[in-house]
Coordinates of C-alpha atoms in Angstrom, one line a residue:
Chain A
X1 CA -12.9 -21.1 -6.5
X2 CA -13.4 -17.8 -8.3
X3 CA -15.1 -15.1 -6.3
X4 CA -18.5 -14.1 -7.5
X5 CA -20.4 -10.9 -7.2
X6 CA -23.3 -12.8 -5.6
X7 CA -21.1 -14.4 -3.0
X8 CA -19.7 -11.0 -2.1
X9 CA -23.2 -9.4 -1.9
X10 CA -24.5 -12.2 0.3
X11 CA -21.6 -12.0 2.7
X12 CA -21.9 -8.2 3.1
X13 CA -25.6 -8.5 3.7
X14 CA -25.2 -11.2 6.2
X15 CA -22.2 -9.9 8.2
X16 CA -22.8 -6.2 8.1
X17 CA -26.6 -6.3 8.2
X18 CA -26.5 -4.2 5.0
X19 CA -29.8 -2.8 3.9
X20 CA -28.5 -2.3 0.4
X21 CA -25.5 -3.7 -1.5
X22 CA -24.5 -3.1 -5.0
X23 CA -21.6 -5.2 -6.3
X24 CA -20.2 -4.5 -9.7
X25 CA -17.8 -6.9 -11.3
X26 CA -15.2 -4.6 -12.9
X27 CA -12.9 -7.5 -13.9
X28 CA -13.4 -7.1 -17.7
X29 CA -11.8 -3.7 -17.5
X30 CA -8.8 -5.0 -15.6
X31 CA -7.9 -8.5 -16.7
X32 CA -8.1 -9.7 -13.1
X33 CA -10.7 -10.2 -10.4
X34 CA -11.9 -6.7 -9.5
X35 CA -15.0 -5.4 -7.8
X36 CA -16.7 -2.2 -6.9
X37 CA -19.1 -2.3 -4.0
X38 CA -21.6 0.0 -2.4
X39 CA -22.6 -1.0 1.1
X40 CA -25.3 0.7 3.1
X41 CA -25.5 -0.3 6.7
X42 CA -26.5 1.2 10.0
X43 CA -23.4 -0.4 11.5
X44 CA -21.5 2.4 9.8
X45 CA -23.1 5.1 11.9
X46 CA -20.6 7.1 13.9
X47 CA -17.6 5.3 12.3
X48 CA -14.9 7.0 10.4
X49 CA -14.3 6.3 6.8
X50 CA -11.3 4.2 7.6
X51 CA -13.2 2.2 10.3
X52 CA -16.0 1.5 7.8
X53 CA -13.6 0.3 5.1
X54 CA -11.8 -1.9 7.6
X55 CA -15.1 -3.5 8.5
X56 CA -15.8 -4.3 4.9
X57 CA -12.2 -5.6 4.5
X58 CA -12.6 -7.8 7.5
X59 CA -15.9 -9.2 6.2
X60 CA -14.3 -10.0 2.9
X61 CA -10.9 -11.0 4.2
X62 CA -10.9 -14.4 2.4
X63 CA -12.2 -13.1 -0.8
X64 CA -9.8 -10.1 -1.0
X65 CA -6.9 -12.6 -1.1
X66 CA -8.1 -13.5 -4.6
X67 CA -9.2 -10.1 -5.7
X68 CA -6.8 -7.8 -7.5
X69 CA -8.6 -4.4 -7.3
X70 CA -11.3 -3.3 -5.0
X71 CA -13.3 -0.1 -4.7
X72 CA -15.8 0.5 -2.0
X73 CA -18.3 3.1 -0.9
X74 CA -19.8 2.8 2.6
X75 CA -22.9 4.8 3.5
X76 CA -25.3 5.0 6.4
X77 CA -29.0 4.4 5.5
X78 CA -29.6 8.1 6.1
X79 CA -26.9 9.2 3.6
X80 CA -28.1 6.6 1.1
X81 CA -31.7 7.9 1.3
X82 CA -30.4 11.4 0.5
X83 CA -28.5 10.1 -2.5
X84 CA -31.5 8.1 -3.8
X85 CA -33.5 11.3 -3.9
X86 CA -30.8 12.7 -6.1
X87 CA -31.0 9.6 -8.3
X88 CA -27.3 8.8 -8.1
X89 CA -26.2 5.3 -9.1
X90 CA -23.0 3.4 -8.1
X91 CA -21.8 3.5 -11.7
X92 CA -21.6 7.3 -11.4
X93 CA -19.1 6.8 -8.6
X94 CA -15.9 6.2 -10.5
X95 CA -13.2 8.1 -8.6
X96 CA -10.2 7.4 -10.7
X97 CA -11.9 8.3 -14.0
X98 CA -12.1 11.8 -12.8
X99 CA -8.3 12.0 -13.1
X100 CA -7.8 10.0 -16.3
X101 CA -7.6 13.1 -18.4
X102 CA -5.0 14.9 -16.3
Chain B
X1 CA 45.5 -16.0 -2.2
X2 CA 42.8 -17.8 -0.1
X3 CA 43.8 -15.9 3.0
X4 CA 43.5 -12.7 1.1
X5 CA 40.0 -13.7 0.1
X6 CA 39.0 -14.6 3.6
X7 CA 40.3 -11.2 4.8
X8 CA 38.2 -9.5 2.2
X9 CA 35.1 -11.4 3.3
X10 CA 35.5 -10.0 6.8
X11 CA 35.9 -6.5 5.6
X12 CA 33.0 -6.8 3.1
X13 CA 30.6 -8.3 5.6
X14 CA 31.2 -5.6 8.1
X15 CA 30.3 -3.0 5.4
X16 CA 27.1 -4.8 4.3
X17 CA 24.1 -3.1 5.9
X18 CA 20.8 -4.8 6.6
X19 CA 18.5 -5.1 3.6
X20 CA 16.7 -1.8 3.4
X21 CA 14.0 -1.8 0.9
X22 CA 13.6 1.9 0.4
X23 CA 17.0 2.4 -1.1
X24 CA 17.3 2.0 -4.8
X25 CA 20.6 0.0 -4.5
X26 CA 18.9 -2.8 -2.5
X27 CA 19.5 -5.1 -5.5
X28 CA 23.2 -4.4 -5.4
X29 CA 23.3 -5.1 -1.7
X30 CA 21.5 -8.4 -2.2
X31 CA 24.0 -9.2 -5.0
X32 CA 26.9 -8.4 -2.7
X33 CA 25.4 -10.8 0.0
X34 CA 24.8 -13.5 -2.6
X35 CA 28.3 -13.3 -4.0
X36 CA 29.7 -13.4 -0.5
X37 CA 27.9 -16.6 0.2
X38 CA 29.0 -18.1 -3.1
X39 CA 32.6 -17.2 -2.5
X40 CA 32.4 -18.6 1.0
X41 CA 31.1 -21.9 -0.3
X42 CA 33.8 -22.0 -2.9
X43 CA 36.4 -21.5 -0.2
X44 CA 35.1 -24.3 1.9
X45 CA 34.8 -26.7 -1.1
X46 CA 38.3 -26.0 -2.3
X47 CA 39.6 -27.7 0.9
X48 CA 40.7 -24.5 2.7
X49 CA 42.5 -24.9 6.0
X50 CA 40.4 -26.0 8.9
X51 CA 41.0 -22.6 10.6
X52 CA 39.0 -21.0 7.8
X53 CA 36.1 -23.4 8.1
X54 CA 34.7 -22.3 11.4
X55 CA 34.7 -18.5 10.7
X56 CA 33.5 -19.2 7.1
X57 CA 30.7 -21.4 8.4
X58 CA 29.8 -18.6 10.8
X59 CA 29.5 -16.2 8.0
X60 CA 27.2 -18.5 6.0
X61 CA 25.0 -19.1 9.1
X62 CA 24.7 -15.3 9.7
X63 CA 23.7 -14.8 6.1
X64 CA 20.9 -17.4 6.2
X65 CA 19.6 -16.1 9.5
X66 CA 19.6 -12.7 7.8
X67 CA 17.4 -14.0 5.0
X68 CA 15.0 -15.6 7.5
X69 CA 14.8 -12.3 9.3
X70 CA 14.2 -10.3 6.1
X71 CA 10.5 -10.4 6.5
X72 CA 10.7 -9.2 10.1
X73 CA 13.3 -6.6 9.1
X74 CA 10.9 -5.3 6.4
X75 CA 8.1 -4.8 9.0
X76 CA 10.6 -2.9 11.1
X77 CA 11.8 -0.9 8.1
X78 CA 8.2 0.0 7.2
X79 CA 7.6 1.3 10.7
X80 CA 10.5 3.7 10.1
X81 CA 9.6 4.5 6.5
X82 CA 6.1 5.7 7.3
X83 CA 7.4 8.0 10.0
X84 CA 10.3 9.5 8.2
X85 CA 8.2 11.8 6.1
X86 CA 4.9 13.6 6.8
X87 CA 3.2 12.2 3.7
X88 CA 4.1 8.7 2.6
X89 CA 2.5 6.7 -0.2
X90 CA 2.9 3.2 -1.5
X91 CA 1.9 3.1 -5.1
X92 CA 2.3 1.2 -8.3
X93 CA 4.7 3.2 -10.3
X94 CA 6.1 6.6 -9.5
X95 CA 4.5 10.1 -9.1
X96 CA 6.0 10.9 -12.5
X97 CA 4.6 7.7 -14.0
X98 CA 1.9 6.0 -12.0
X99 CA 1.1 2.5 -13.4
X100 CA -2.4 2.1 -12.2
X101 CA -5.6 4.2 -12.2
X102 CA -6.0 4.2 -8.4
X103 CA -2.3 5.1 -7.8
X104 CA -2.7 7.8 -10.3
X105 CA -5.7 9.2 -8.5
X106 CA -3.7 9.5 -5.3
X107 CA -0.9 11.2 -7.1
X108 CA -3.2 13.6 -8.8
X109 CA -5.1 14.5 -5.6
X110 CA -1.9 15.3 -3.8
X111 CA -0.8 17.4 -6.8
X112 CA -4.1 19.3 -6.8
X113 CA -3.5 20.2 -3.1
X114 CA 0.0 21.4 -3.9
X115 CA 1.7 18.5 -2.0
X116 CA 4.8 17.9 -3.9
X117 CA 7.2 16.9 -1.1
X118 CA 6.3 13.4 -0.1
X119 CA 7.9 9.9 0.0
X120 CA 6.7 7.6 -2.6
X121 CA 7.5 3.9 -2.8
X122 CA 7.0 1.8 -5.9
X123 CA 5.7 -1.6 -4.9
X124 CA 6.1 -2.9 -8.5
X125 CA 9.8 -2.7 -8.0
X126 CA 9.8 -5.0 -5.0
X127 CA 7.5 -8.0 -4.5
X128 CA 8.4 -8.3 -0.8
X129 CA 7.5 -4.7 -0.2
X130 CA 4.3 -5.1 -2.1
X131 CA 3.2 -8.0 0.1
X132 CA 4.9 -6.7 3.3
X133 CA 3.1 -3.3 3.2
X134 CA -0.3 -5.1 3.0
X135 CA 0.6 -7.0 6.2
X136 CA 2.0 -3.9 7.9
X137 CA -1.1 -1.8 7.2
X138 CA -3.5 -4.7 7.5
X139 CA -4.9 -3.4 4.2
X140 CA -5.4 -5.6 1.1
X141 CA -4.7 -3.2 -1.7
X142 CA -2.3 -0.6 -3.2
X143 CA -2.2 2.4 -3.1
X144 CA -1.8 3.1 0.6
X145 CA -1.4 6.6 2.1
X146 CA 0.2 7.6 5.4
X147 CA 0.0 11.0 7.2
X148 CA 2.5 11.5 10.0
X149 CA 3.1 7.8 10.4
X150 CA -0.6 7.0 10.6
X151 CA -2.5 5.0 8.0
X152 CA -5.1 7.1 6.2
X153 CA -6.5 4.6 3.7
X154 CA -6.4 3.9 0.0
X155 CA -7.6 5.8 -3.1
X156 CA -11.3 5.7 -2.2
X157 CA -10.7 7.2 1.2
X158 CA -8.4 9.9 -0.1
X159 CA -10.8 10.8 -2.8
X160 CA -13.7 11.1 -0.3
X161 CA -11.6 13.2 2.0
X162 CA -10.8 15.5 -0.9
X163 CA -14.4 15.8 -2.0
X164 CA -15.8 16.5 1.5
X165 CA -13.0 19.0 2.5
X166 CA -11.4 16.8 5.1
X167 CA -8.2 16.5 3.2
X168 CA -7.5 20.3 3.5
X169 CA -8.0 20.0 7.3
X170 CA -5.8 16.9 7.6
X171 CA -3.0 18.6 5.6
X172 CA -3.3 21.6 7.8
X173 CA -2.7 19.4 10.8
X174 CA 0.5 18.3 9.1
X175 CA 1.6 21.9 8.7
X176 CA 0.8 21.8 4.9
X177 CA -1.3 24.5 3.4
X178 CA -3.4 23.1 0.6
X179 CA -3.1 24.9 -2.7
X180 CA -6.8 24.7 -3.0
X181 CA -7.2 27.3 -0.3
X182 CA -5.2 29.7 -2.3
X183 CA -7.2 28.9 -5.4
X184 CA -10.3 29.6 -3.5
X185 CA -8.9 32.9 -2.3
X186 CA -8.1 34.0 -5.8
X187 CA -11.5 33.2 -7.2
X188 CA -13.1 35.4 -4.6

């Protein structure tokens, strides 16, 4: 069964009580199942970056077995509100593009 | 002639070290092991004297046990590999030629901070390493970054640490002065 963006979104909302989830299917750029997710959840409060990412990894453990590349951004609701005020969208968050021209 | 071959097995086997995946000549070690087993099998099939059979059989058993233990050995090797150097990365490709955008990002970030002494392991060269490091770190993707034997994260985390200034502090804890501190000084 191929992993779908909707499936990932639902799982993240359900298991991490996420108040906001963006899932972008980046597979077309990579010739293999790839996703970029933004997860906003109060469960991330007080947790280090690594702990947050591990929470997401655990939530999507089954799906990740079939996914080739995976990017994630994990925010607390407070941080997310600040970013919304600055009108930043997940498609602006493309870390590796920053280094493409180096 | 057969007795000479048997003698050479014993000497060769003593010299063969456990499979160590960080060494570039792992393939040649595996080939040595494989050719040992094939020669042993040939020896047995050719009706060698009974006195050869038991020791030869022992050699073959030791070799298969070795292969079964390979996965466990890898986990043990990884434990040592991540501690041997202050900064250790598992990437696709090499620092000179990364083969993936995320691995490239890790290499570029380290370069920007002036970190040029680090251990880098190319998972594309070794499928067992590629899968084994994911098990070892309990992390599903490559690249993977270790500081002082401790797992830091992947590209996303390293980038965020770079952007929020944490990376400069973490490098300081390792006794590495980030080049960006000097760049800042110069611009003032």
